[in-house]
CSV table of C-alpha atoms and ligand atoms in Angstrom, one decimal:
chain,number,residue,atom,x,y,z
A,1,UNK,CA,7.9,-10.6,27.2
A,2,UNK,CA,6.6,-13.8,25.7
A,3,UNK,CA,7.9,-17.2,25.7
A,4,UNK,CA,9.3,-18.4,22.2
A,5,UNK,CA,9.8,-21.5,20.1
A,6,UNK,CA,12.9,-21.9,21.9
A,7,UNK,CA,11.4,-22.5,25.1
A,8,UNK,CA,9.2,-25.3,24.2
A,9,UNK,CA,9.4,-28.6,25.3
A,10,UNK,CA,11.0,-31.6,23.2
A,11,UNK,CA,7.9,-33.5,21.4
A,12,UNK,CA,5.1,-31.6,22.5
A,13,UNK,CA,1.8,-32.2,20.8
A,14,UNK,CA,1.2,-28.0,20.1
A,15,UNK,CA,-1.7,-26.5,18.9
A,16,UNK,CA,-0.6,-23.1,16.9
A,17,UNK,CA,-2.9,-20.3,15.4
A,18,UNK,CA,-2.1,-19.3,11.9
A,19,UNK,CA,-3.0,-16.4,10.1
A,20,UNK,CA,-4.0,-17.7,6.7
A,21,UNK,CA,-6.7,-15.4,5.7
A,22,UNK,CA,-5.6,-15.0,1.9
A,23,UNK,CA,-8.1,-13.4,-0.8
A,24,UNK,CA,-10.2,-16.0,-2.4
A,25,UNK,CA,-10.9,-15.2,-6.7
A,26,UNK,CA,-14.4,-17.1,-8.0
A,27,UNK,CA,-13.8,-19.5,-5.0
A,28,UNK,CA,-10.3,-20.0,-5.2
A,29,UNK,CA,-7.6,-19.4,-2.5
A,30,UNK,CA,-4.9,-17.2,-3.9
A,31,UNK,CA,-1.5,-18.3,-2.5
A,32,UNK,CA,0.2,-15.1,-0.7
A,33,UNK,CA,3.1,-13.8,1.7
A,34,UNK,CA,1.1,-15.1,4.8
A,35,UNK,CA,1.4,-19.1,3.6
A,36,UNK,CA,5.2,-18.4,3.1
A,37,UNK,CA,5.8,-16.7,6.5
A,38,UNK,CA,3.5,-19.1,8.6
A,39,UNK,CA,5.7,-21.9,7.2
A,40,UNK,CA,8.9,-21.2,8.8
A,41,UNK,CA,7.1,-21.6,12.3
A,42,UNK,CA,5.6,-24.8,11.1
A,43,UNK,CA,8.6,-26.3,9.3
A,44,UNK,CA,10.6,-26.1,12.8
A,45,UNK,CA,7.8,-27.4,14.7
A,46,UNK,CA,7.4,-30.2,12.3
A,47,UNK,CA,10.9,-30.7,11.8
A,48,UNK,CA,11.6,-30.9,15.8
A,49,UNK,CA,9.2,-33.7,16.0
A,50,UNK,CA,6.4,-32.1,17.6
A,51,UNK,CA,2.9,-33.3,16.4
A,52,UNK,CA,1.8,-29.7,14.9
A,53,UNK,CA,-2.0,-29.4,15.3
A,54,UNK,CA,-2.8,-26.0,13.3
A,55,UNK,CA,-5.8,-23.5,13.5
A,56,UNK,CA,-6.5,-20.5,11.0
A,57,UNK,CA,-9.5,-18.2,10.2
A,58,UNK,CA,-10.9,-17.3,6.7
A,59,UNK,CA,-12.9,-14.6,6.0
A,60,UNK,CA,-16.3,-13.7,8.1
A,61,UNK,CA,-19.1,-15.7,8.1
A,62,UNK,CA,-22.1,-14.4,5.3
A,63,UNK,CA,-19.2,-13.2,3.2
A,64,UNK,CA,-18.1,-14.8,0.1
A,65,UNK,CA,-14.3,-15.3,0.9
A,66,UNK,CA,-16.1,-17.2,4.0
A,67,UNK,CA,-14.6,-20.8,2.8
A,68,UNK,CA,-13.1,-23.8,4.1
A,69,UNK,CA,-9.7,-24.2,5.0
A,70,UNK,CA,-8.8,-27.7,2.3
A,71,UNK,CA,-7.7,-25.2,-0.2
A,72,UNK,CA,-4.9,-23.7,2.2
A,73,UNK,CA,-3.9,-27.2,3.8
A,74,UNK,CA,-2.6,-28.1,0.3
A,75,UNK,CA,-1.0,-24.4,-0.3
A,76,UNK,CA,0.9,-24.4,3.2
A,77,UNK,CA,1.8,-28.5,2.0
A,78,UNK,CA,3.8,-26.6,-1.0
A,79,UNK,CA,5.4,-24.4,1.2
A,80,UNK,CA,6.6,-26.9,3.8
A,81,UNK,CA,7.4,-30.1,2.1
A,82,UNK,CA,5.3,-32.2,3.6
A,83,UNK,CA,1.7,-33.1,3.7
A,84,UNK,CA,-0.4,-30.9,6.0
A,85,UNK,CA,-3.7,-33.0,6.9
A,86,UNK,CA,-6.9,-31.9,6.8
A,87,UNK,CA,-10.1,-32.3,8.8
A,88,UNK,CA,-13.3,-30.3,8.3
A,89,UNK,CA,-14.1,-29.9,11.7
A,90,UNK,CA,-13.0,-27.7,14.5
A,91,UNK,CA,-13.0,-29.7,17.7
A,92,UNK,CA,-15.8,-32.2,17.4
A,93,UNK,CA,-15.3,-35.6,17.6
A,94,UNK,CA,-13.5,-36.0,14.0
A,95,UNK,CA,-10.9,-33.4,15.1
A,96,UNK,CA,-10.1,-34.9,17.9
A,97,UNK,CA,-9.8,-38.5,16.2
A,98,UNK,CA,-7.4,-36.4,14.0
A,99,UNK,CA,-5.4,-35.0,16.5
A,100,UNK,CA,-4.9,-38.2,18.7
A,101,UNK,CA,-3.6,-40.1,15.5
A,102,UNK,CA,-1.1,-37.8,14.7
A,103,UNK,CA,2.3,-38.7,14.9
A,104,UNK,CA,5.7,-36.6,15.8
A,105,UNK,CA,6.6,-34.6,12.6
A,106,UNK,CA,3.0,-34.7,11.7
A,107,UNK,CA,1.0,-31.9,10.6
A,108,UNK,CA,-2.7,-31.4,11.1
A,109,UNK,CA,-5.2,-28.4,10.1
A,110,UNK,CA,-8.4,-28.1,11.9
A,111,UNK,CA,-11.5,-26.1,9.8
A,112,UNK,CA,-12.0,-22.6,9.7
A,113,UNK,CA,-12.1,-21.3,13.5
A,114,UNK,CA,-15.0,-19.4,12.5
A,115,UNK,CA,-17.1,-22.4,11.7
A,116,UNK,CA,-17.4,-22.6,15.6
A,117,UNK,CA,-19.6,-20.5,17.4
A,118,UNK,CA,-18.1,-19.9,19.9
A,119,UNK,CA,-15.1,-18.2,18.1
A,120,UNK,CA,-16.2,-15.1,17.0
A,121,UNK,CA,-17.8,-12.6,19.4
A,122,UNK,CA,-14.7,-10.3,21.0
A,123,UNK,CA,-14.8,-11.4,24.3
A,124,UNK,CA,-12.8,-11.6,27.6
A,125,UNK,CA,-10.2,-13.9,27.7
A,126,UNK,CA,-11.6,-15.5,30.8
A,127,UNK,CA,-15.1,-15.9,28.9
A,128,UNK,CA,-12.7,-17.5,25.9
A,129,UNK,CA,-11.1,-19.9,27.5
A,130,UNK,CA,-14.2,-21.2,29.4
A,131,UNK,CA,-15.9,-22.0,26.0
A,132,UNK,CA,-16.4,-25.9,24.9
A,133,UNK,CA,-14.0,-25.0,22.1
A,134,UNK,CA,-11.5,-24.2,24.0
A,135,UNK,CA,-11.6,-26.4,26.8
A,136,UNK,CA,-12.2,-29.4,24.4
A,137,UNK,CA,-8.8,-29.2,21.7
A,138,UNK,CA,-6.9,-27.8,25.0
A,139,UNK,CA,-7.2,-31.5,26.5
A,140,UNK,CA,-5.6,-33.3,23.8
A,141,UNK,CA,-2.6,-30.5,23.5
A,142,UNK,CA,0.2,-30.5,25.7
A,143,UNK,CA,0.8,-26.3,24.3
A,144,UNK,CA,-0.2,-23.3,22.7
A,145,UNK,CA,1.6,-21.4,20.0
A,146,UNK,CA,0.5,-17.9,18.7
A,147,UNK,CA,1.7,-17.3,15.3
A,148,UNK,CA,-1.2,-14.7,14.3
A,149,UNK,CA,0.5,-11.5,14.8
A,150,UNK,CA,-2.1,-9.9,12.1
A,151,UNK,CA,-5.1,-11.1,13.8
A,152,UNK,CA,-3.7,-10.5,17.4
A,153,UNK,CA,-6.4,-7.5,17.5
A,154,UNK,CA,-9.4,-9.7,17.8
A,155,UNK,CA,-10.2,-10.9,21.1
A,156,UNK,CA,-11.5,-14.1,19.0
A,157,UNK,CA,-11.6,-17.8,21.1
A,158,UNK,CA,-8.1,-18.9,19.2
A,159,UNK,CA,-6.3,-15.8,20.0
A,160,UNK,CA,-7.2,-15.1,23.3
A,161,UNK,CA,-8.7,-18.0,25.2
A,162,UNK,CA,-5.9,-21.4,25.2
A,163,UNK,CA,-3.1,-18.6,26.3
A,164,UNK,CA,-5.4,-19.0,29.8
A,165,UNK,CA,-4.9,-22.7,29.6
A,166,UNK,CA,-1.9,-23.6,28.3
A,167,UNK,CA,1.5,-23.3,28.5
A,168,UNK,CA,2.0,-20.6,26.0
A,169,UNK,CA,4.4,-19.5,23.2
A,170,UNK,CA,4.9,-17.0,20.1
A,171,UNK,CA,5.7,-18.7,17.0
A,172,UNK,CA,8.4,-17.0,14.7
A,173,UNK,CA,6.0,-15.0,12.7
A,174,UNK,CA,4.4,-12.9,15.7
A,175,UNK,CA,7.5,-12.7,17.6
A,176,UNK,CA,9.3,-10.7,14.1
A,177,UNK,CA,6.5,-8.9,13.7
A,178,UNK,CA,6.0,-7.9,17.2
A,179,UNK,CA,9.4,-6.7,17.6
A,180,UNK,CA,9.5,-4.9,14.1
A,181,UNK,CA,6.3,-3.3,14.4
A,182,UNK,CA,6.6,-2.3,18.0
A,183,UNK,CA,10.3,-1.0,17.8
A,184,UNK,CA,9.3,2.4,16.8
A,185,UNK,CA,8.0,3.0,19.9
A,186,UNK,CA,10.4,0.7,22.0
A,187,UNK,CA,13.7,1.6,20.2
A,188,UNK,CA,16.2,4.2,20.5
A,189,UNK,CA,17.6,5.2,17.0
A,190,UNK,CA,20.9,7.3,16.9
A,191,UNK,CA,19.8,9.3,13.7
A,192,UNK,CA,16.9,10.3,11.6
A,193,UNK,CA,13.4,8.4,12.0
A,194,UNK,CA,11.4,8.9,9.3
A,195,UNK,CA,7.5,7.5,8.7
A,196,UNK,CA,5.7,7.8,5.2
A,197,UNK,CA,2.3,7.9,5.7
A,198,UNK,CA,-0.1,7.7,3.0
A,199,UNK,CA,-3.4,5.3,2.4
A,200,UNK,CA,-7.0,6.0,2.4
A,201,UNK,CA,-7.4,7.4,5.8
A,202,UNK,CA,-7.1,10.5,8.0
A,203,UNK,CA,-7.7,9.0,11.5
A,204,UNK,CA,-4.8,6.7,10.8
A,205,UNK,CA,-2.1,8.9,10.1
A,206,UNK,CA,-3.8,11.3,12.8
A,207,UNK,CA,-3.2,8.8,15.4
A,208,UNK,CA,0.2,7.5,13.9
A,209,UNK,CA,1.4,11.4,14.8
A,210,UNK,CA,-0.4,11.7,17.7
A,211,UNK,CA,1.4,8.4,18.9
A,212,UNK,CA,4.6,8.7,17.6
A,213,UNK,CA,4.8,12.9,17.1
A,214,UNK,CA,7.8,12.8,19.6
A,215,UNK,CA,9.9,9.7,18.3
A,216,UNK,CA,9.9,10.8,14.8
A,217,UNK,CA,11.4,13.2,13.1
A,218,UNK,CA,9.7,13.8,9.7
A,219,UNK,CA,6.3,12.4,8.3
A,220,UNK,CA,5.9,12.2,5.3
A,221,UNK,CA,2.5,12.5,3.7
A,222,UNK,CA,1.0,11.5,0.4
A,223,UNK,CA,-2.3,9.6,-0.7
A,224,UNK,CA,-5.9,10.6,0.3
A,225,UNK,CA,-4.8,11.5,3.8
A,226,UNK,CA,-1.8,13.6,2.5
A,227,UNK,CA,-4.3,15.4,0.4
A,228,UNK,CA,-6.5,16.0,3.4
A,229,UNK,CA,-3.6,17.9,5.3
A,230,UNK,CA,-2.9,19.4,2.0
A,231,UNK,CA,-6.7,21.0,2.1
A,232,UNK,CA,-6.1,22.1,6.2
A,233,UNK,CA,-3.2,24.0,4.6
A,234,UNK,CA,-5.3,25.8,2.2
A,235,UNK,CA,-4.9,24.3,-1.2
A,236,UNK,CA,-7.9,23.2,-3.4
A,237,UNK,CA,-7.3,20.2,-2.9
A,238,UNK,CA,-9.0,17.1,-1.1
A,239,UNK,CA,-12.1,17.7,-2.1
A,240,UNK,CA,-14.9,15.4,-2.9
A,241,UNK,CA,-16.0,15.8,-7.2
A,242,UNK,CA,-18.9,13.9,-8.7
A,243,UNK,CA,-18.8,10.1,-7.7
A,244,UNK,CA,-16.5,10.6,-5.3
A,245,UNK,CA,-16.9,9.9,-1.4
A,246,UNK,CA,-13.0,10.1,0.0
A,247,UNK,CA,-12.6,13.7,1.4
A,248,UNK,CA,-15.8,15.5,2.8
A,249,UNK,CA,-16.7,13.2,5.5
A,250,UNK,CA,-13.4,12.7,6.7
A,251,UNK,CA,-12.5,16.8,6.6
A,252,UNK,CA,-15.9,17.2,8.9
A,253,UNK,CA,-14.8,14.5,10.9
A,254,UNK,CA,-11.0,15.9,11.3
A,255,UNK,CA,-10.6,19.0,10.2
A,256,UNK,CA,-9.8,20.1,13.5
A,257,UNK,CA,-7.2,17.9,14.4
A,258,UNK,CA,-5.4,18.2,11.0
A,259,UNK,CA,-5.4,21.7,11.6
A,260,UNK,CA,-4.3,21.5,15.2
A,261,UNK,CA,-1.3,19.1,13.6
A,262,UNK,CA,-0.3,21.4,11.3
A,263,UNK,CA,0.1,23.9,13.9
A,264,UNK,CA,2.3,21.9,16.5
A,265,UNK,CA,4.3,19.7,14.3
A,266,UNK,CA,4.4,21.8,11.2
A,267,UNK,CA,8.2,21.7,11.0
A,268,UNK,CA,8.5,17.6,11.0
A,269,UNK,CA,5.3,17.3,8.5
A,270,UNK,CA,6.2,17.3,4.5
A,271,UNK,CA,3.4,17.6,2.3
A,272,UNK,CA,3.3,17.0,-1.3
A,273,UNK,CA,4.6,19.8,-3.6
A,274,UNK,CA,3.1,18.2,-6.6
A,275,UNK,CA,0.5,15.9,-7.5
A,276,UNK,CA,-0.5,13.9,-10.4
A,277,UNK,CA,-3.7,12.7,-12.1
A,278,UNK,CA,-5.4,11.2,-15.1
A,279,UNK,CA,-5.0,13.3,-18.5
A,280,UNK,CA,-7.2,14.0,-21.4
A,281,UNK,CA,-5.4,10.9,-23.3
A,282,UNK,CA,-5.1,9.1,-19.9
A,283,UNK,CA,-2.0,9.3,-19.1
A,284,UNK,CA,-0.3,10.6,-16.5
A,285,UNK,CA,0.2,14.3,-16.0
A,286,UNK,CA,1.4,16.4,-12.6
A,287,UNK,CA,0.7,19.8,-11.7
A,288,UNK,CA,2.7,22.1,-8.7
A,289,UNK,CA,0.4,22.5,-6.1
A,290,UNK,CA,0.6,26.2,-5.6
A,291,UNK,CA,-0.6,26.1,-9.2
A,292,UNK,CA,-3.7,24.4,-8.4
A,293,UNK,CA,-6.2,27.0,-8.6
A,294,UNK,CA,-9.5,24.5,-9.6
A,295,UNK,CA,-11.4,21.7,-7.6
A,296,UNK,CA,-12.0,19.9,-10.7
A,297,UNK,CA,-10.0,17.2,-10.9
A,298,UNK,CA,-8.4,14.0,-8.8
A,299,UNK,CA,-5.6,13.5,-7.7
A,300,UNK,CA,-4.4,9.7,-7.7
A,301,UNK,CA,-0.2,10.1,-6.7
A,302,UNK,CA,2.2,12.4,-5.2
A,303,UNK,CA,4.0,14.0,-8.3
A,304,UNK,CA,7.9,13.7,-9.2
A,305,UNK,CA,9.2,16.9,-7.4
A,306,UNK,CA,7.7,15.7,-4.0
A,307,UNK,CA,9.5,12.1,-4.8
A,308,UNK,CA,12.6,14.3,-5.4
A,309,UNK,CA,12.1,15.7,-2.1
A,310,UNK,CA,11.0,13.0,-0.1
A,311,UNK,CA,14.4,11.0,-1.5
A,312,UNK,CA,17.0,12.3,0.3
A,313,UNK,CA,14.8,12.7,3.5
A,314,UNK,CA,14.9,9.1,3.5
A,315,UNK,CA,18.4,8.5,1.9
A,316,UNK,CA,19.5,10.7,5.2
A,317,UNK,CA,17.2,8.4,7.8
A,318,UNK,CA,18.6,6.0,10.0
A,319,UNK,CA,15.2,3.9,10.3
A,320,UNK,CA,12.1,4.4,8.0
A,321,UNK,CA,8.3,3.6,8.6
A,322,UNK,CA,6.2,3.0,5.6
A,323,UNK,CA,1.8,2.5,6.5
A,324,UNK,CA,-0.1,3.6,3.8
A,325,UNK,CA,0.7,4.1,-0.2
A,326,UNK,CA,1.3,7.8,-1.4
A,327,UNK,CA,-1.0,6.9,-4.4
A,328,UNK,CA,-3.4,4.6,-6.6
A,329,UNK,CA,-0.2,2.3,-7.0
A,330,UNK,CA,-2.5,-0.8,-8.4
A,331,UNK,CA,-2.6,1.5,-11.5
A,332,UNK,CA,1.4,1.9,-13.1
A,333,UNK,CA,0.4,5.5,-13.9
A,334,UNK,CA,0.0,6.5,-10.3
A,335,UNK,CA,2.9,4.2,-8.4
A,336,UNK,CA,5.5,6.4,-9.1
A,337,UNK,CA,5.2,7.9,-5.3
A,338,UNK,CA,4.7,4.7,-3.6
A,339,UNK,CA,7.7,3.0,-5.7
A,340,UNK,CA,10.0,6.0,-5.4
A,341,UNK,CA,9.9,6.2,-1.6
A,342,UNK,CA,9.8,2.6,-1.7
A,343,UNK,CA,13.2,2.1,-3.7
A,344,UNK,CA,14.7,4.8,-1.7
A,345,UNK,CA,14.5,2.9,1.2
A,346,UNK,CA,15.5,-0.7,-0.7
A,347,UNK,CA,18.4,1.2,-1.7
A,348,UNK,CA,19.9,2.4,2.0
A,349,UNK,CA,21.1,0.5,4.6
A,350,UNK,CA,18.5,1.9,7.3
A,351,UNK,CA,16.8,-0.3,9.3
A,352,UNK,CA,12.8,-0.1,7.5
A,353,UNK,CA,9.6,-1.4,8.4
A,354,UNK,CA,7.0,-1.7,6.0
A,355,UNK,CA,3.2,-2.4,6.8
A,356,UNK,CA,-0.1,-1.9,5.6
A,357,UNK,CA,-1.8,-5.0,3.8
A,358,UNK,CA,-2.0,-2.9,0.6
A,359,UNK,CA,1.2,-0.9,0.7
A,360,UNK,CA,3.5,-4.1,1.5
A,361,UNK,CA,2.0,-5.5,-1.4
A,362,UNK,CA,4.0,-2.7,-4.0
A,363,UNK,CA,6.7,-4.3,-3.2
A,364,UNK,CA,5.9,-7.4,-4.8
A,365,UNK,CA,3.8,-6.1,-7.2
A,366,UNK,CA,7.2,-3.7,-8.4
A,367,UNK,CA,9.5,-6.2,-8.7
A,368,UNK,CA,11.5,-5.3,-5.5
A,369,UNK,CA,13.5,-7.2,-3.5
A,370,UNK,CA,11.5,-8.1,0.5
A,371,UNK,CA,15.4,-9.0,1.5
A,372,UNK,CA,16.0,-5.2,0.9
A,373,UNK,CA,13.6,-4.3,3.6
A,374,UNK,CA,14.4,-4.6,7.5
A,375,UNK,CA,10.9,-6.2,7.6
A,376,UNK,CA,8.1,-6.2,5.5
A,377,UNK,CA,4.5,-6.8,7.6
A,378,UNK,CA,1.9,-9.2,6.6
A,379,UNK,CA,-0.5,-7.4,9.0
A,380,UNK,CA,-2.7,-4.6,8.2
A,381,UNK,CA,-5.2,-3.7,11.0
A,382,UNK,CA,-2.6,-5.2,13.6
A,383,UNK,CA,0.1,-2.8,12.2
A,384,UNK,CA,-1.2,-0.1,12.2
A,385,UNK,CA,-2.8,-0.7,16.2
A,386,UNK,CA,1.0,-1.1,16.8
A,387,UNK,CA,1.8,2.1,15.7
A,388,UNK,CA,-1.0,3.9,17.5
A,389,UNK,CA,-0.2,2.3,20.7
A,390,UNK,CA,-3.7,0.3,20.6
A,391,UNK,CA,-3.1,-2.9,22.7
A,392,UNK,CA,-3.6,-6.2,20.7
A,393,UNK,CA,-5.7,-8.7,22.6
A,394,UNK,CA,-3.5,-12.0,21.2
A,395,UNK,CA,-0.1,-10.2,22.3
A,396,UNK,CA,-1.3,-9.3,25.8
A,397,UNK,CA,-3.0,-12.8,26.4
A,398,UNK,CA,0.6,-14.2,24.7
A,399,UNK,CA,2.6,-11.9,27.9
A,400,UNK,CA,0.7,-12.5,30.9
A,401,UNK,CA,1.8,-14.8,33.6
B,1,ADP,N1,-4.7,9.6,-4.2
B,1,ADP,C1,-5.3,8.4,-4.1
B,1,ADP,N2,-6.4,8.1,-4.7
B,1,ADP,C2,-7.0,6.9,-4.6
B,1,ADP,N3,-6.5,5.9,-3.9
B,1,ADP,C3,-5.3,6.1,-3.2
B,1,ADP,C4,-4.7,7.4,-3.3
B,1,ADP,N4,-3.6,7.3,-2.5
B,1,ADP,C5,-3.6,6.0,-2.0
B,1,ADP,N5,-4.6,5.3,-2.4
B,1,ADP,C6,-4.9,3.9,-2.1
B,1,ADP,O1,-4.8,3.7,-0.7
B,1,ADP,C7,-4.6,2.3,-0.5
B,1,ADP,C8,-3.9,2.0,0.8
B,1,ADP,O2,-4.6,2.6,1.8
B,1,ADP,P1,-4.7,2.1,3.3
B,1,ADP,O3,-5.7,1.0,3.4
B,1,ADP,O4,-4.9,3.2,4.1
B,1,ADP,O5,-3.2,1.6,3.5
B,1,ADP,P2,-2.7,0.1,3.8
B,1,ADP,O6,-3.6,-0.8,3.1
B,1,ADP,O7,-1.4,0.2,3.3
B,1,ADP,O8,-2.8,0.0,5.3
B,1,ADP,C9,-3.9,1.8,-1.7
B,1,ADP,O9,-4.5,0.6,-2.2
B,1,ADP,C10,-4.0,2.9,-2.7
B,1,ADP,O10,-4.5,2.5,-4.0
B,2,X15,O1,-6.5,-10.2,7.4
B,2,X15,C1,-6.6,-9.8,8.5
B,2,X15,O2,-6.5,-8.5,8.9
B,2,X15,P1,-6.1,-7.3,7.9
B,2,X15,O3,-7.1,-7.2,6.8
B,2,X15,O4,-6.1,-6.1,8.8
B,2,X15,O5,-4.7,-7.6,7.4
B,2,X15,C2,-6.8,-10.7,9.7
B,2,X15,O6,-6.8,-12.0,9.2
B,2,X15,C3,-8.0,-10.4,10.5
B,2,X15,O7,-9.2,-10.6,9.8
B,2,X15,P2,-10.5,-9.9,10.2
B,2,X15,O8,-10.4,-8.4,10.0
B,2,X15,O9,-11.6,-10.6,9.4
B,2,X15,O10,-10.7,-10.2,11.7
């Protein structure tokens, strides 16, 4: 596996890739999880003595949350305790002024990555590390640390290329996340596994069975997907209305395979029993499935009876996987199946992983307790790669020799 913080060298001058990429409101940076789990890797760099030169991404260029990275230098400051430099410039001649000046216990951010040209395209590793970028901060570093577990799928010119030529190491942010996120596959759990799967879409939870069909017991299923496999059973549900673009596409697409799911793992797939949806006075009502006789309405959450039955499913689980919400849980009305499965697993002593950028976010949102949780991810297309079995560039250019 990879080398860790704890094989580093005394007072090393590392260069470590974040994962700051944070939503950005009428050009602000909105302070989130990622600043607060970065910060324990940087803290015990800085605090070691090493001179701490970071790297981080925001946004993609043409886009609007395409900024610089000043804004998070002083957020990440607030988390550490000390001043994080800045310097708007990735590894010209000002970075590397910056860099050389720093002393131990220092810490330095370089711009946006994605300033530099030669970041972006998904490349080889071999054509990475050959860039100017690369070779040019990797001769005034004595080490590399990868701390960007959620960004480990792009083959990007931080991730992938210094790994190649320099001593390498995972900071303490990938190296939980990798061994959360990966232990589904990698672990051996004495009882129950159980994975809620939810979210916006079908190929996800598809693939999430498709990988994991044998090391779990019971899925799940709520949200859009849940209403998609819903459908493949036969209710009138899942179905596209006026306005709406969720279903039809994705039935064409994977009806087949739904189907097909249904048919070979029927016995470890729960589907909803009830579902809820927006009421003439706009509140919250739930129907019974089997009473669902229309397609003229939306369903936005599981309903009450199918939190009653998911409960003790998990209250009986010896490790729980959570990717995707089991409804519209931004809106109060429609969290009740997100926070229900969600407090069900807070309350038990089961070891839990919870991922998905927007589904980890319920948790805050809710008022719950992250220390509840075996671990709460900050990634969202990493974590659910992970639990397909796709291979994440960062981590394999992290492992090899
Ligand atoms: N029935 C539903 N109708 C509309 N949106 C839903 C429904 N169920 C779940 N969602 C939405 O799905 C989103 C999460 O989907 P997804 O991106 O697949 O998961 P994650 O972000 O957790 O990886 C949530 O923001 C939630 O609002
Ligand atoms: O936020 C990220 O991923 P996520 O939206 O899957 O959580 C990462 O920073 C990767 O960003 P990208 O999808 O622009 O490459």
């Amino acid at each position: 596996m990879f080398k860790t913080l704890d094989d580093l060298d005394p007072e090393q001058r590392v260069l470590v890739r974040l994962d700051l990429n944070s939503p950005v409101e009428d050009g602000e940076v909105q302070d989130n999880r990622r600043f607060d789990r970065h910060a324990e890797t940087v803290r015990e760099l800085a605090e070691a003595g090493h001179r701490v030169v970071l790297m981080a991404h925001q946004g993609r260029p043409g886009d609007d949350d395409f900024v610089s990275l000043e804004q998070h230098a002083d957020i990440l400051a607030s988390h550490i305790d000390r001043d994080v430099g800045f310097v708007p410039d990735t590894y010209g001649d000002a970075a590397i002024a910056a860099i050389d000046a720093l002393e131990a216990g220092e810490v330095l951010l370089l711009e946006n990555t994605r300033m530099c040209d030669e970041e972006l395209p998904e490349e080889d590793p071999e054509v990475k590390a050959d860039t100017e970028f690369v070779r040019t901060l990797a001769e005034h570093v004595d080490a590399y640390v990868n701390d960007a577990y959620s960004a480990a799928h792009r083959s990007h010119a931080s991730l992938v290329g210094f790994p190649l030529v320099l001593p390498a190491y995972a900071g303490r942010v990938m190296q939980t996340e990798y061994e959360a996120n990966s232990s589904i596959a990698t672990r051996e759990f004495d009882g129950q596994v159980t994975m809620v799967v939810g979210g916006t879409k079908a190929t996800d939870v598809i693939d999430v069975m498709n990988n994991l069909g044998d090391k779990v017991d019971q899925f799940l299923l709520g949200g859009i997907a849940g209403e998609l496999f819903l459908r493949a059973a036969g209710n009138d549900v899942g179905f596209d209305l006026e306005g709406m673009d969720f279903f039809d596409d994705q039935w064409e697409a994977n009806r087949e395979t739904i189907e097909s799911l249904l048919d070979e793992r029927g016995d470890q797939i729960k589907l909803a029993v009830d579902l809820a949806y927006e009421d003439e006075t706009d509140d919250r009502g739930e129907i019974a499935v089997a009473n669902i006789t229309e397609k003229d309405r939306a369903y936005l959450d599981v309903g009450s009876m199918t939190v009653d039955e998911y409960d003790p499913i998990i209250r009986d689980s010896e490790a729980v996987f959570v990717k995707g919400a089991l409804g519209l849980f931004e809106d109060e009305r429609f969290a009740v199946g997100t926070t229900g499965v969600l407090r069900a697993i807070a309350e038990t002593d089961c070891f839990s992983v919870v991922g998905g950028g927007d589904t980890s976010r319920a948790i805050e949102m809710y008022g719950m307790d992250e220390d509840d949780f075996g671990h709460v991810s900050i990634a969202g297309g990493a974590y659910i790669r992970a639990l397909t079995g796709a291979p994440l560039a960062g981590v394999e250019a992290l492992t090899q020799d």
